[in-house]
Short mmCIF file of C-alpha atoms in Angstrom, two decimals:
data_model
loop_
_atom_site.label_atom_id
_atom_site.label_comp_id
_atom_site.label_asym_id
_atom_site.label_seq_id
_atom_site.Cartn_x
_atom_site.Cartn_y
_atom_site.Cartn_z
CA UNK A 143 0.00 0.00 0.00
CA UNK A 144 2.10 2.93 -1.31
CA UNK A 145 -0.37 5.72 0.30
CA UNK A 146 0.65 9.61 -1.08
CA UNK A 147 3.27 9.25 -3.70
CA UNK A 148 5.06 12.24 -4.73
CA UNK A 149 7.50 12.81 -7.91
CA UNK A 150 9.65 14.23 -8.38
CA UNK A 151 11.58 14.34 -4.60
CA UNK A 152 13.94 17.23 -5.62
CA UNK A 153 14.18 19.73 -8.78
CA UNK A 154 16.02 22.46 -9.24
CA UNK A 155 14.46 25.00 -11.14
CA UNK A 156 15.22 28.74 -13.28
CA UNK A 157 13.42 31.51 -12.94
CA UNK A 158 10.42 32.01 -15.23
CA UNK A 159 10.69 27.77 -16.06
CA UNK A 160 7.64 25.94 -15.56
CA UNK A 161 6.87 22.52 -14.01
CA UNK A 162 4.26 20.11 -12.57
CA UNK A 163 4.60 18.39 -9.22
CA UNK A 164 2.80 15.02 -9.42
CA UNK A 165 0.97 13.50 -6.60
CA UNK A 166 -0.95 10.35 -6.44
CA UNK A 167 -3.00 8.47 -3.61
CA UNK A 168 -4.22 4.79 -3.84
CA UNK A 169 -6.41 4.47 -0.74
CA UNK A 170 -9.46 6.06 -2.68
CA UNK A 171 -9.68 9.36 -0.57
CA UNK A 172 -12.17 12.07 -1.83
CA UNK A 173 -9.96 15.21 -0.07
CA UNK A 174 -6.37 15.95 -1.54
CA UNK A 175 -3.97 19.56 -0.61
CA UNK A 176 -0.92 20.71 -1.10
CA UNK A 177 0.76 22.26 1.22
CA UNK A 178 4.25 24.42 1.26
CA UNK A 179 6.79 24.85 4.17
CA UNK A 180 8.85 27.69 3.69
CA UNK A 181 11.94 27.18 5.60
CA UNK A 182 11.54 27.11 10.01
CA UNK A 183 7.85 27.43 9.51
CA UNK A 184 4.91 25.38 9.27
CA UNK A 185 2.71 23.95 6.23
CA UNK A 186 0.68 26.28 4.66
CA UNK A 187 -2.61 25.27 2.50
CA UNK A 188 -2.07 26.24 -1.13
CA UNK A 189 -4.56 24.13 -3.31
CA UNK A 190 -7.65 21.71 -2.15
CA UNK A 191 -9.68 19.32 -3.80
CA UNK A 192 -13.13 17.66 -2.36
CA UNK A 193 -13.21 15.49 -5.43
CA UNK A 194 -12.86 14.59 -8.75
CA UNK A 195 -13.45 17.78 -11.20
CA UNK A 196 -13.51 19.99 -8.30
CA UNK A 197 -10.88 22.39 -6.45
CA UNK A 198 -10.85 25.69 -4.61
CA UNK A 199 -7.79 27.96 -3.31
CA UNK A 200 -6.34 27.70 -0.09
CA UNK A 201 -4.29 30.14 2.00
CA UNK A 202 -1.43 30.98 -0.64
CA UNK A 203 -2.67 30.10 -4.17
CA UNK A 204 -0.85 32.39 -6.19
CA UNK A 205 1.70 31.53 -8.61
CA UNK A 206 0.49 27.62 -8.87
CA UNK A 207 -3.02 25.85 -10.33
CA UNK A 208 -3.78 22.44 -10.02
CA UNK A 209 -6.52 19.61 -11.54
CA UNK A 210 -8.17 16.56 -10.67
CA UNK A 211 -9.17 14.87 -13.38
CA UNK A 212 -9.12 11.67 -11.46
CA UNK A 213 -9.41 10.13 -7.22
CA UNK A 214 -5.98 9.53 -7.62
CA UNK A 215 -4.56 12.03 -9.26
CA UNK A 216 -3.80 15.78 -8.03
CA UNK A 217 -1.46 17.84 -10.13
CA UNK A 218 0.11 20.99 -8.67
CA UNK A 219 1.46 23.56 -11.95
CA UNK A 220 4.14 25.91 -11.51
CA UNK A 221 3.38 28.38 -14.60
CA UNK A 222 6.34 30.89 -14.57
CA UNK A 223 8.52 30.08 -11.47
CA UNK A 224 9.58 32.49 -9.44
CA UNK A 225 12.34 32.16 -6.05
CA UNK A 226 9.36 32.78 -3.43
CA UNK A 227 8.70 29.44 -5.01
CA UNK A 228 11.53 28.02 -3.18
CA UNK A 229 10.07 25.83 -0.55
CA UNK A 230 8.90 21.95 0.30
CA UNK A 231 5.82 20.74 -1.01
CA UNK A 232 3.50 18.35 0.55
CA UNK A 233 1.09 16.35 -1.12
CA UNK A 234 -1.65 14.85 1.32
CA UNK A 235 -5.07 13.25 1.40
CA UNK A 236 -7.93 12.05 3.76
CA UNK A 237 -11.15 10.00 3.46
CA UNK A 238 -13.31 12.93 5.25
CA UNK A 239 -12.81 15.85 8.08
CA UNK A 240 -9.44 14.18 8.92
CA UNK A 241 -7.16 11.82 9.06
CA UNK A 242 -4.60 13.41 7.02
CA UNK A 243 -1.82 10.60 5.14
CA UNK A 244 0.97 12.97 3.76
CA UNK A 245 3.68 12.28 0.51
CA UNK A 246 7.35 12.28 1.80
CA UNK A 247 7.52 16.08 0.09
CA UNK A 248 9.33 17.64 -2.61
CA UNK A 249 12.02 19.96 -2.17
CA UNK A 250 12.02 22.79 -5.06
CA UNK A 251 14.64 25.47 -5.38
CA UNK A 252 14.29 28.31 -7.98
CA UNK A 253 17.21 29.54 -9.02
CA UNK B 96 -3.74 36.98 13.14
CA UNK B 97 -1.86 33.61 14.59
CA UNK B 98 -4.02 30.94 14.98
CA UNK B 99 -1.50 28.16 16.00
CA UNK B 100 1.22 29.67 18.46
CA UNK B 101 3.75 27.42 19.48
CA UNK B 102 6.17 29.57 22.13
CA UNK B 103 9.17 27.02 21.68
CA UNK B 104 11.43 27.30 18.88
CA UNK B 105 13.61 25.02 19.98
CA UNK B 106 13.94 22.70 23.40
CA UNK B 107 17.06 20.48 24.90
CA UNK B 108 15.53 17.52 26.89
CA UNK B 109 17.75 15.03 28.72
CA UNK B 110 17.26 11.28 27.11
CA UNK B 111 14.13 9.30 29.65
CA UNK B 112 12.94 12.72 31.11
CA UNK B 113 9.20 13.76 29.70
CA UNK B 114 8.68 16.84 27.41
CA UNK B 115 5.69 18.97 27.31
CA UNK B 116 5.46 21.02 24.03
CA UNK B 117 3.48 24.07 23.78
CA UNK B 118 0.74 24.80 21.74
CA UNK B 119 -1.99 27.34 22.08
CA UNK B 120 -5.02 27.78 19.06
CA UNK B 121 -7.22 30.58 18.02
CA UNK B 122 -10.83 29.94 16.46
CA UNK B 123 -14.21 30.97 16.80
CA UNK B 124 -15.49 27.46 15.32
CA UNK B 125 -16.85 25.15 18.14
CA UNK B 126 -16.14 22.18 15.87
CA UNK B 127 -12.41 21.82 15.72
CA UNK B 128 -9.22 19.39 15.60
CA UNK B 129 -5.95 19.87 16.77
CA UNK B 130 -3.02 17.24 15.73
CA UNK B 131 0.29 16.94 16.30
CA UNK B 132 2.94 15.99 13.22
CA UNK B 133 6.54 14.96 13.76
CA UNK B 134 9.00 15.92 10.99
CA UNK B 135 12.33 13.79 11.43
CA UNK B 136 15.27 15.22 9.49
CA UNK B 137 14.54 13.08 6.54
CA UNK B 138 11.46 15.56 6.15
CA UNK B 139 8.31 13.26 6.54
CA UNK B 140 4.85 14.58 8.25
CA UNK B 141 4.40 11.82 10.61
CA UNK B 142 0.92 12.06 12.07
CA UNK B 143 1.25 11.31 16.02
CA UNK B 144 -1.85 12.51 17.91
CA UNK B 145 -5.23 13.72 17.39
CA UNK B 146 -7.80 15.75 19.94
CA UNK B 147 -11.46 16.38 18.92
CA UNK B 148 -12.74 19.43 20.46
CA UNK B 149 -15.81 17.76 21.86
CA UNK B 150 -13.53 14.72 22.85
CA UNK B 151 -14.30 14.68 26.71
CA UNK B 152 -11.08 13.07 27.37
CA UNK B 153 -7.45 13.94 26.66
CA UNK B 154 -6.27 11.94 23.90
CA UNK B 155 -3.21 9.39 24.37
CA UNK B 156 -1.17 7.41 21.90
CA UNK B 157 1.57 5.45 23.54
CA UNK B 158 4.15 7.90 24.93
CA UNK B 159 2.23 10.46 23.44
CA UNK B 160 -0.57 12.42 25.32
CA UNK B 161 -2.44 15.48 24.55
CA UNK B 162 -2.90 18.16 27.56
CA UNK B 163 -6.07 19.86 26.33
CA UNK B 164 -7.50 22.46 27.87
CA UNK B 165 -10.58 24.00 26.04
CA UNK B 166 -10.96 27.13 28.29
CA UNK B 167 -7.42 28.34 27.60
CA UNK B 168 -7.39 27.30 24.08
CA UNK B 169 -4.13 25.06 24.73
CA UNK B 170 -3.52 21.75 23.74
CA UNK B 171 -0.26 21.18 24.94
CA UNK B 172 1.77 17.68 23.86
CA UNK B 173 3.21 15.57 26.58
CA UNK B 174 5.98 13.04 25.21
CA UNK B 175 6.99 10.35 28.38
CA UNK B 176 9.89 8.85 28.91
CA UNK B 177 12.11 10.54 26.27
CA UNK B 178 14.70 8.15 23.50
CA UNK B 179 16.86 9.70 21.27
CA UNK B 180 14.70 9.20 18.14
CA UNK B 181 12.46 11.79 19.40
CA UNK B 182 14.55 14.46 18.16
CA UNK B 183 13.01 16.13 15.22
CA UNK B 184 10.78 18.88 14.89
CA UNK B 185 6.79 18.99 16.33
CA UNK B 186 3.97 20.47 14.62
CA UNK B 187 0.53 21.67 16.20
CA UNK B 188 -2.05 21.95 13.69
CA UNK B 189 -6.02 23.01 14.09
CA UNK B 190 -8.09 21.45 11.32
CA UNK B 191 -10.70 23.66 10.71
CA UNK B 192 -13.08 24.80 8.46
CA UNK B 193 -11.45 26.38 5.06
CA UNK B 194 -13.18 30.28 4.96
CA UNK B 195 -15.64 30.08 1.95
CA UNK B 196 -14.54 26.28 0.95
CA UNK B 197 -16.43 22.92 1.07
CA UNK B 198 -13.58 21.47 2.87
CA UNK B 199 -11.57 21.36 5.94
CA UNK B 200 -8.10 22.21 6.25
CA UNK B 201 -5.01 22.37 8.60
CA UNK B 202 -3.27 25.36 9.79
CA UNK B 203 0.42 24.53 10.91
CA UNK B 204 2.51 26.42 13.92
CA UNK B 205 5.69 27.28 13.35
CA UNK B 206 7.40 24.05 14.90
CA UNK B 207 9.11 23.01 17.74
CA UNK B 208 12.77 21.98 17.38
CA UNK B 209 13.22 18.95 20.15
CA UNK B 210 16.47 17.89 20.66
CA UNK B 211 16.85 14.73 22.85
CA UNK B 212 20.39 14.66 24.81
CA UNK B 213 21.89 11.31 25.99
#
């Protein structure tokens, strides 16, 4: 049972360069986020989905979009990246109010 | 405004002794959950404890305990007999609803850097 996969783990990126972060859960969970974590502070709620086809903006949405297309599948797009960009992402999910299951992160640097 | 304040950046603990980690929350909703992550060095979220806020008792996970006091908005973790793999950094969290969303979300502290000293 793999849980919240994330890909890639680390990516370096330039300025203005564009990328997706891919994030994938196999325990059939209706709720996925993403989440950043800026360096000494906490996670902070960027993108949300309560299902298939349907997502809303969390705390600090600018700069990214995401999809779901799929249960499994959530997406977050960098368009034009930027170095307040620089930062940990977290993929999670959760089957209703909580019970959070988080991805092991990726760690993006703009450069 | 704040809503998770956690007043410790950083705490030195002697290996065996317990720890009691701060954490104080901030919301107006009377339906409310506060959890407690553990982020080793290798970066994981590890989920460790969670406190309903109509729970009647404090919650308690092994070594883990949760202090909660709904008056003074605290909800303080208590870690028992301290081992060296308990270093790592501690996250209070309130999961809460998301203003104008159809969901509920969690709103992170700034941490807690626990070091454990043999």
């Amino acid at each position: 049972n793999a849980g919240v996969t994330q890909t890639p783990k680390f990516r370096i990126l330039k300025i203005g360069q564009s990328m997706t972060l891919q994030c994938a859960q196999d325990m059939n969970h209706n709720y996925m986020y993403w989440y950043r974590q800026d360096p000494g502070m906490g996670l902070k709620l960027i993108y949300y989905s309560v299902g298939a086809g349907i997502t809303d903006k969390g705390e600090v949405p600018n700069g990214y979009n995401v999809s779901r297309s799929t249960t499994e599948d959530f997406p977050l797009r960098l368009e034009l990246a930027a170095p307040s960009q620089t930062s940990v992402y977290f993929c999670a999910s959760s089957p209703a109010l909580y019970g959070y299951t988080f991805g092991s992160g990726t760690r993006l640097t703009v450069v | 405004a704040q809503k998770i304040t956690q007043t410790q950046p950083g705490m030195f603990v002697q290996e065996k002794e317990a720890v009691t980690l701060d954490c104080t929350y901030d919301t107006s909703d009377p339906s409310y959950g506060l959890f407690w992550y553990k982020q080793p060095s290798s970066g994981e979220m590890i989920f460790l404890i969670y406190q309903g806020s109509y729970d009647q008792q404090n919650a308690t996970e092994g070594r883990y305990s949760l202090n909660f006091q709904k008056a003074r908005k605290s909800a303080n973790l208590v870690i028992s007999a301290s081992q060296l793999g308990d270093s790592a950094m501690y996250f209070c969290a309130n999961l809460e609803a998301i203003a104008g969303g159809g969901a509920d979300g969690l709103t992170f502290g700034k941490g807690t850097h626990l070091i454990i000293q043999p």
